[in-house]
mmCIF file of C-alpha atoms in Angstrom:
data_model
loop_
_atom_site.group_PDB
_atom_site.id
_atom_site.type_symbol
_atom_site.label_atom_id
_atom_site.label_comp_id
_atom_site.label_asym_id
_atom_site.label_seq_id
_atom_site.Cartn_x
_atom_site.Cartn_y
_atom_site.Cartn_z
ATOM 1 C CA MET A 1 58.701 -5.286 67.557
ATOM 2 C CA ALA A 2 62.244 -4.271 67.470
ATOM 3 C CA PRO A 3 64.289 -3.068 70.514
ATOM 4 C CA LEU A 4 65.429 1.056 71.101
ATOM 5 C CA ARG A 5 68.694 0.308 69.989
ATOM 6 C CA GLN A 6 67.721 -1.234 66.908
ATOM 7 C CA ILE A 7 64.711 1.924 65.859
ATOM 8 C CA ALA A 8 67.216 4.654 67.403
ATOM 9 C CA GLU A 9 70.268 2.849 64.721
ATOM 10 C CA SER A 10 68.214 2.717 61.848
ATOM 11 C CA ILE A 11 66.794 6.783 61.780
ATOM 12 C CA ARG A 12 70.478 7.596 63.318
ATOM 13 C CA VAL A 13 70.679 9.731 60.440
ATOM 14 C CA GLY A 14 67.605 12.274 61.005
ATOM 15 C CA GLY A 15 69.149 12.654 64.343
ATOM 16 C CA LEU A 16 67.779 13.233 67.880
ATOM 17 C CA GLU A 17 67.953 9.332 67.310
ATOM 18 C CA GLN A 18 67.013 8.550 70.752
ATOM 19 C CA ILE A 19 63.696 11.085 71.846
ATOM 20 C CA LYS A 20 62.409 9.883 68.472
ATOM 21 C CA ALA A 21 62.525 5.892 68.673
ATOM 22 C CA LYS A 22 60.785 6.401 72.397
ATOM 23 C CA ARG A 23 58.363 7.975 70.301
ATOM 24 C CA ILE A 24 58.482 5.970 67.260
ATOM 25 C CA LYS A 25 57.793 2.154 69.682
ATOM 26 C CA GLN A 26 55.247 4.306 72.096
ATOM 27 C CA THR A 27 53.535 5.525 68.648
ATOM 28 C CA LEU A 28 53.589 1.541 67.085
ATOM 29 C CA GLY A 29 52.816 0.119 70.163
ATOM 30 C CA GLU A 30 49.647 2.005 70.054
ATOM 31 C CA ILE A 31 48.640 1.322 66.247
ATOM 32 C CA GLN A 32 49.348 -2.122 67.722
ATOM 33 C CA ARG A 33 46.627 -1.678 70.547
ATOM 34 C CA MET A 34 44.221 -0.360 68.806
ATOM 35 C CA ARG A 35 44.515 -2.115 65.692
ATOM 36 C CA GLY A 36 45.702 -5.209 66.898
ATOM 37 C CA ARG A 37 48.367 -5.193 64.032
ATOM 38 C CA LEU A 38 51.069 -3.370 62.698
ATOM 39 C CA GLU A 39 49.617 -1.552 59.559
ATOM 40 C CA LEU A 40 48.074 0.997 58.207
ATOM 41 C CA ASP A 41 46.834 0.256 54.948
ATOM 42 C CA PHE A 42 43.132 1.220 56.396
ATOM 43 C CA LEU A 43 43.949 5.090 56.188
ATOM 44 C CA GLY A 44 43.552 4.876 52.409
ATOM 45 C CA GLU A 45 40.055 4.305 52.018
ATOM 46 C CA LEU A 46 39.033 6.939 55.177
ATOM 47 C CA PRO A 47 37.705 10.168 53.453
ATOM 48 C CA LEU A 48 41.109 12.412 53.840
ATOM 49 C CA ASP A 49 40.727 14.677 57.300
ATOM 50 C CA GLU A 50 39.325 11.146 58.656
ATOM 51 C CA ALA A 51 42.324 9.340 58.145
ATOM 52 C CA ARG A 52 44.202 12.572 58.984
ATOM 53 C CA ASP A 53 42.177 13.168 62.383
ATOM 54 C CA TRP A 54 43.236 9.180 63.019
ATOM 55 C CA LEU A 55 46.681 9.289 63.132
ATOM 56 C CA ARG A 56 46.893 13.475 64.815
ATOM 57 C CA GLY A 57 45.195 11.286 67.425
ATOM 58 C CA LEU A 58 48.158 8.779 67.604
ATOM 59 C CA PRO A 59 50.997 9.658 70.530
ATOM 60 C CA GLY A 60 53.369 12.091 69.295
ATOM 61 C CA VAL A 61 51.422 12.287 65.739
ATOM 62 C CA GLY A 62 50.611 16.233 65.252
ATOM 63 C CA ALA A 63 50.058 17.768 61.856
ATOM 64 C CA LYS A 64 53.019 17.571 59.487
ATOM 65 C CA THR A 65 53.864 13.899 60.986
ATOM 66 C CA SER A 66 50.472 12.956 59.575
ATOM 67 C CA ASN A 67 50.357 14.531 56.477
ATOM 68 C CA CYS A 68 53.766 13.159 55.482
ATOM 69 C CA VAL A 69 52.321 9.414 56.432
ATOM 70 C CA LEU A 70 49.540 10.524 54.331
ATOM 71 C CA LEU A 71 51.792 12.087 51.650
ATOM 72 C CA PHE A 72 54.321 10.071 51.232
ATOM 73 C CA ALA A 73 52.260 6.823 51.940
ATOM 74 C CA PHE A 74 48.789 6.758 50.106
ATOM 75 C CA CYS A 75 49.973 9.379 47.604
ATOM 76 C CA ARG A 76 46.952 11.332 49.201
ATOM 77 C CA PRO A 77 47.018 15.027 48.691
ATOM 78 C CA ALA A 78 47.975 15.915 52.807
ATOM 79 C CA LEU A 79 50.423 19.178 52.936
ATOM 80 C CA PRO A 80 53.244 18.356 55.368
ATOM 81 C CA VAL A 81 54.568 22.060 56.350
ATOM 82 C CA ASP A 82 58.680 22.164 56.994
ATOM 83 C CA THR A 83 60.290 25.128 58.335
ATOM 84 C CA HIS A 84 60.955 25.547 54.557
ATOM 85 C CA ILE A 85 57.668 25.678 53.301
ATOM 86 C CA PHE A 86 56.203 27.819 56.609
ATOM 87 C CA ARG A 87 59.728 30.751 55.681
ATOM 88 C CA VAL A 88 59.013 30.296 52.046
ATOM 89 C CA ALA A 89 54.999 31.020 52.361
ATOM 90 C CA LYS A 90 55.311 33.496 55.190
ATOM 91 C CA ARG A 91 58.070 35.282 52.246
ATOM 92 C CA LEU A 92 56.304 34.735 49.649
ATOM 93 C CA GLY A 93 53.277 36.524 51.012
ATOM 94 C CA LEU A 94 51.454 33.495 50.535
ATOM 95 C CA ILE A 95 50.470 33.329 54.203
ATOM 96 C CA ASP A 96 50.310 35.881 57.279
ATOM 97 C CA SER A 97 53.497 36.973 59.066
ATOM 98 C CA LYS A 98 51.625 35.862 61.999
ATOM 99 C CA VAL A 99 49.952 32.688 61.199
ATOM 100 C CA SER A 100 50.886 29.453 62.757
ATOM 101 C CA VAL A 101 52.263 26.693 61.447
ATOM 102 C CA GLU A 102 49.671 24.631 62.902
ATOM 103 C CA LYS A 103 47.039 26.748 60.514
ATOM 104 C CA ALA A 104 49.787 27.092 58.066
ATOM 105 C CA HIS A 105 49.450 23.057 57.035
ATOM 106 C CA ASP A 106 44.771 24.183 56.259
ATOM 107 C CA LEU A 107 46.330 27.673 54.588
ATOM 108 C CA LEU A 108 48.158 26.262 51.998
ATOM 109 C CA GLU A 109 46.808 23.140 51.140
ATOM 110 C CA ALA A 110 43.451 25.332 50.552
ATOM 111 C CA MET A 111 45.367 26.938 47.939
ATOM 112 C CA VAL A 112 46.911 23.821 45.618
ATOM 113 C CA LEU A 113 44.908 21.373 43.663
ATOM 114 C CA PRO A 114 45.029 18.263 44.983
ATOM 115 C CA GLU A 115 46.866 16.764 42.343
ATOM 116 C CA GLN A 116 49.228 19.471 43.002
ATOM 117 C CA VAL A 117 50.349 18.403 46.637
ATOM 118 C CA TYR A 118 53.622 16.527 46.043
ATOM 119 C CA PRO A 119 55.283 18.820 44.125
ATOM 120 C CA PHE A 120 54.094 21.936 45.621
ATOM 121 C CA HIS A 121 55.597 20.356 48.838
ATOM 122 C CA VAL A 122 58.907 18.532 46.393
ATOM 123 C CA LEU A 123 59.546 22.500 45.009
ATOM 124 C CA MET A 124 59.444 24.481 48.336
ATOM 125 C CA ILE A 125 61.304 22.419 51.065
ATOM 126 C CA GLU A 126 63.711 22.750 47.834
ATOM 127 C CA HIS A 127 63.175 26.567 47.384
ATOM 128 C CA GLY A 128 63.616 27.235 50.521
ATOM 129 C CA ARG A 129 67.297 25.056 50.977
ATOM 130 C CA ARG A 130 69.083 26.442 47.663
ATOM 131 C CA VAL A 131 67.442 30.033 47.748
ATOM 132 C CA CYS A 132 65.173 31.458 49.808
ATOM 133 C CA LYS A 133 67.744 30.120 53.348
ATOM 134 C CA ALA A 134 66.133 31.040 56.682
ATOM 135 C CA GLN A 135 70.238 33.561 57.297
ATOM 136 C CA ARG A 136 70.940 34.843 54.148
ATOM 137 C CA PRO A 137 68.187 34.651 51.216
ATOM 138 C CA ARG A 138 69.661 34.829 47.567
ATOM 139 C CA CYS A 139 67.370 37.542 46.311
ATOM 140 C CA THR A 140 68.882 38.305 43.632
ATOM 141 C CA GLU A 141 68.627 34.776 41.989
ATOM 142 C CA CYS A 142 65.383 33.913 42.990
ATOM 143 C CA VAL A 143 62.788 33.600 40.019
ATOM 144 C CA PHE A 144 59.696 35.250 41.994
ATOM 145 C CA GLY A 145 62.108 38.695 42.946
ATOM 146 C CA ARG A 146 60.386 40.437 41.560
ATOM 147 C CA PHE A 147 56.770 39.400 42.886
ATOM 148 C CA CYS A 148 57.783 38.930 46.294
ATOM 149 C CA PRO A 149 57.271 40.860 48.812
ATOM 150 C CA SER A 150 60.195 40.163 50.880
ATOM 151 C CA TYR A 151 62.027 41.335 48.228
#
């Protein structure tokens, strides 16, 4: 396994590399201990909820990370909810303003057809970054303007 400084260097662009490198190394060590090797291919064969639960049993792995692994590494219909998706979904009224981010994963995933999870994820993030910004949303430019309860 790579030393911490090498892990930190390889993820530096994402920020918080020292903290994240320690967690990555710890998680990899746990996978090695539990599985006897560093591979997760078996997750592709498990039912989605079992794969998600297995990942969430790892140190530092929550709903967003487990869903990212399943969506991007295994093309499974697991919806990661980041800050952009969470904000846009609330503003559009897809989820109640009091819903937690943890609950938002389940609620939003249940609304989206499995084959649409990936494009939904990507498009919601893009919309949140370009139009429905946190501080200054561009409501007059929004394609959802006439339907959006926050407009």
